Amino acid sequence: MSVMEVVRAALPWLMVLLVFLVLVTYLPPLSTFLPDLLYGPLRL
C-alpha cells in the first residue's frame, strides 16, 4: 500500500471526526448531555 492509498482510505473517517468535533464544539448541549444525565445539572 502506498501512502496515498492510506490517506484516501482514512479521509472519509477524518471528515466524520471533523463534523462531530464541530458539532460538539458549537452545540454545548451535545457535550454536556451525559454528565447532566449522570450527575444532574450544575447548580450554582
Tab-separated table of N, CA and C in Angstrom:
chain	number	residue	atom	x	y	z
A	1	MET	N	0.848	-1.192	0.000
A	1	MET	CA	0.000	0.000	0.000
A	1	MET	C	0.885	1.244	0.000
A	2	SER	N	0.508	2.172	-0.821
A	2	SER	CA	1.238	3.436	-0.832
A	2	SER	C	0.636	4.386	0.205
A	3	VAL	N	1.355	5.424	0.494
A	3	VAL	CA	0.883	6.416	1.456
A	3	VAL	C	-0.402	7.060	0.941
A	4	MET	N	-0.475	7.315	-0.350
A	4	MET	CA	-1.661	7.952	-0.927
A	4	MET	C	-2.904	7.070	-0.761
A	5	GLU	N	-2.752	5.778	-0.887
A	5	GLU	CA	-3.884	4.865	-0.691
A	5	GLU	C	-4.375	4.905	0.756
A	6	VAL	N	-3.450	4.966	1.670
A	6	VAL	CA	-3.815	5.033	3.087
A	6	VAL	C	-4.532	6.341	3.381
A	7	VAL	N	-4.026	7.439	2.832
A	7	VAL	CA	-4.663	8.741	3.045
A	7	VAL	C	-6.065	8.745	2.460
A	8	ARG	N	-6.225	8.218	1.263
A	8	ARG	CA	-7.558	8.159	0.639
A	8	ARG	C	-8.514	7.291	1.446
A	9	ALA	N	-8.017	6.218	2.028
A	9	ALA	CA	-8.871	5.342	2.830
A	9	ALA	C	-9.259	6.001	4.154
A	10	ALA	N	-8.375	6.812	4.709
A	10	ALA	CA	-8.638	7.438	6.006
A	10	ALA	C	-9.431	8.725	5.892
A	11	LEU	N	-9.450	9.350	4.735
A	11	LEU	CA	-10.080	10.655	4.578
A	11	LEU	C	-11.565	10.686	4.957
A	12	PRO	N	-12.391	9.725	4.550
A	12	PRO	CA	-13.802	9.776	4.982
A	12	PRO	C	-13.956	9.730	6.499
A	13	TRP	N	-13.137	8.934	7.170
A	13	TRP	CA	-13.215	8.846	8.627
A	13	TRP	C	-12.795	10.155	9.276
A	14	LEU	N	-11.784	10.790	8.721
A	14	LEU	CA	-11.340	12.072	9.268
A	14	LEU	C	-12.398	13.148	9.085
A	15	MET	N	-13.114	13.104	7.980
A	15	MET	CA	-14.175	14.082	7.748
A	15	MET	C	-15.314	13.889	8.752
A	16	VAL	N	-15.662	12.642	9.034
A	16	VAL	CA	-16.697	12.362	10.037
A	16	VAL	C	-16.256	12.878	11.405
A	17	LEU	N	-15.006	12.641	11.765
A	17	LEU	CA	-14.489	13.141	13.042
A	17	LEU	C	-14.527	14.661	13.100
A	18	LEU	N	-14.206	15.317	11.999
A	18	LEU	CA	-14.228	16.774	11.949
A	18	LEU	C	-15.645	17.307	12.127
A	19	VAL	N	-16.620	16.668	11.489
A	19	VAL	CA	-18.019	17.088	11.633
A	19	VAL	C	-18.459	16.958	13.087
A	20	PHE	N	-18.149	15.843	13.733
A	20	PHE	CA	-18.550	15.663	15.128
A	20	PHE	C	-17.819	16.627	16.055
A	21	LEU	N	-16.572	16.938	15.750
A	21	LEU	CA	-15.837	17.917	16.540
A	21	LEU	C	-16.505	19.279	16.474
A	22	VAL	N	-16.921	19.686	15.285
A	22	VAL	CA	-17.599	20.974	15.123
A	22	VAL	C	-18.937	20.960	15.856
A	23	LEU	N	-19.690	19.870	15.743
A	23	LEU	CA	-20.988	19.786	16.423
A	23	LEU	C	-20.836	19.889	17.937
A	24	VAL	N	-19.903	19.146	18.492
A	24	VAL	CA	-19.714	19.152	19.944
A	24	VAL	C	-19.175	20.499	20.417
A	25	THR	N	-18.367	21.141	19.587
A	25	THR	CA	-17.790	22.426	19.970
A	25	THR	C	-18.823	23.538	19.971
A	26	TYR	N	-19.683	23.571	18.979
A	26	TYR	CA	-20.594	24.700	18.826
A	26	TYR	C	-22.012	24.437	19.319
A	27	LEU	N	-22.306	23.238	19.740
A	27	LEU	CA	-23.607	22.921	20.334
A	27	LEU	C	-23.357	22.336	21.729
A	28	PRO	N	-23.226	23.184	22.744
A	28	PRO	CA	-22.869	22.724	24.091
A	28	PRO	C	-23.773	21.633	24.667
A	29	PRO	N	-25.080	21.627	24.392
A	29	PRO	CA	-25.887	20.543	24.970
A	29	PRO	C	-25.433	19.147	24.539
A	30	LEU	N	-24.813	19.035	23.379
A	30	LEU	CA	-24.327	17.726	22.949
A	30	LEU	C	-23.184	17.229	23.830
A	31	SER	N	-22.348	18.137	24.303
A	31	SER	CA	-21.208	17.706	25.114
A	31	SER	C	-21.531	17.649	26.603
A	32	THR	N	-22.630	18.246	27.029
A	32	THR	CA	-22.972	18.234	28.455
A	32	THR	C	-24.148	17.312	28.779
A	33	PHE	N	-24.699	16.659	27.780
A	33	PHE	CA	-25.862	15.800	27.993
A	33	PHE	C	-25.560	14.655	28.962
A	34	LEU	N	-24.498	13.917	28.698
A	34	LEU	CA	-24.202	12.745	29.525
A	34	LEU	C	-23.810	13.117	30.959
A	35	PRO	N	-22.933	14.105	31.177
A	35	PRO	CA	-22.653	14.490	32.570
A	35	PRO	C	-23.897	14.985	33.310
A	36	ASP	N	-24.755	15.742	32.624
A	36	ASP	CA	-26.001	16.185	33.263
A	36	ASP	C	-26.889	14.998	33.603
A	37	LEU	N	-26.908	14.006	32.746
A	37	LEU	CA	-27.727	12.822	32.985
A	37	LEU	C	-27.202	12.030	34.189
A	38	LEU	N	-25.896	11.902	34.298
A	38	LEU	CA	-25.307	11.107	35.377
A	38	LEU	C	-25.270	11.845	36.711
A	39	TYR	N	-24.902	13.126	36.691
A	39	TYR	CA	-24.683	13.871	37.931
A	39	TYR	C	-25.742	14.924	38.208
A	40	GLY	N	-26.647	15.135	37.281
A	40	GLY	CA	-27.641	16.182	37.440
A	40	GLY	C	-27.083	17.509	36.954
A	41	PRO	N	-27.966	18.446	36.668
A	41	PRO	CA	-27.493	19.751	36.196
A	41	PRO	C	-26.709	20.482	37.280
A	42	LEU	N	-25.797	21.311	36.847
A	42	LEU	CA	-24.967	22.088	37.770
A	42	LEU	C	-25.802	23.171	38.428
A	43	ARG	N	-25.740	23.215	39.754
A	43	ARG	CA	-26.467	24.253	40.494
A	43	ARG	C	-25.455	25.190	41.113
A	44	LEU	N	-25.592	26.464	40.840
A	44	LEU	CA	-24.659	27.447	41.408
A	44	LEU	C	-25.265	28.161	42.581
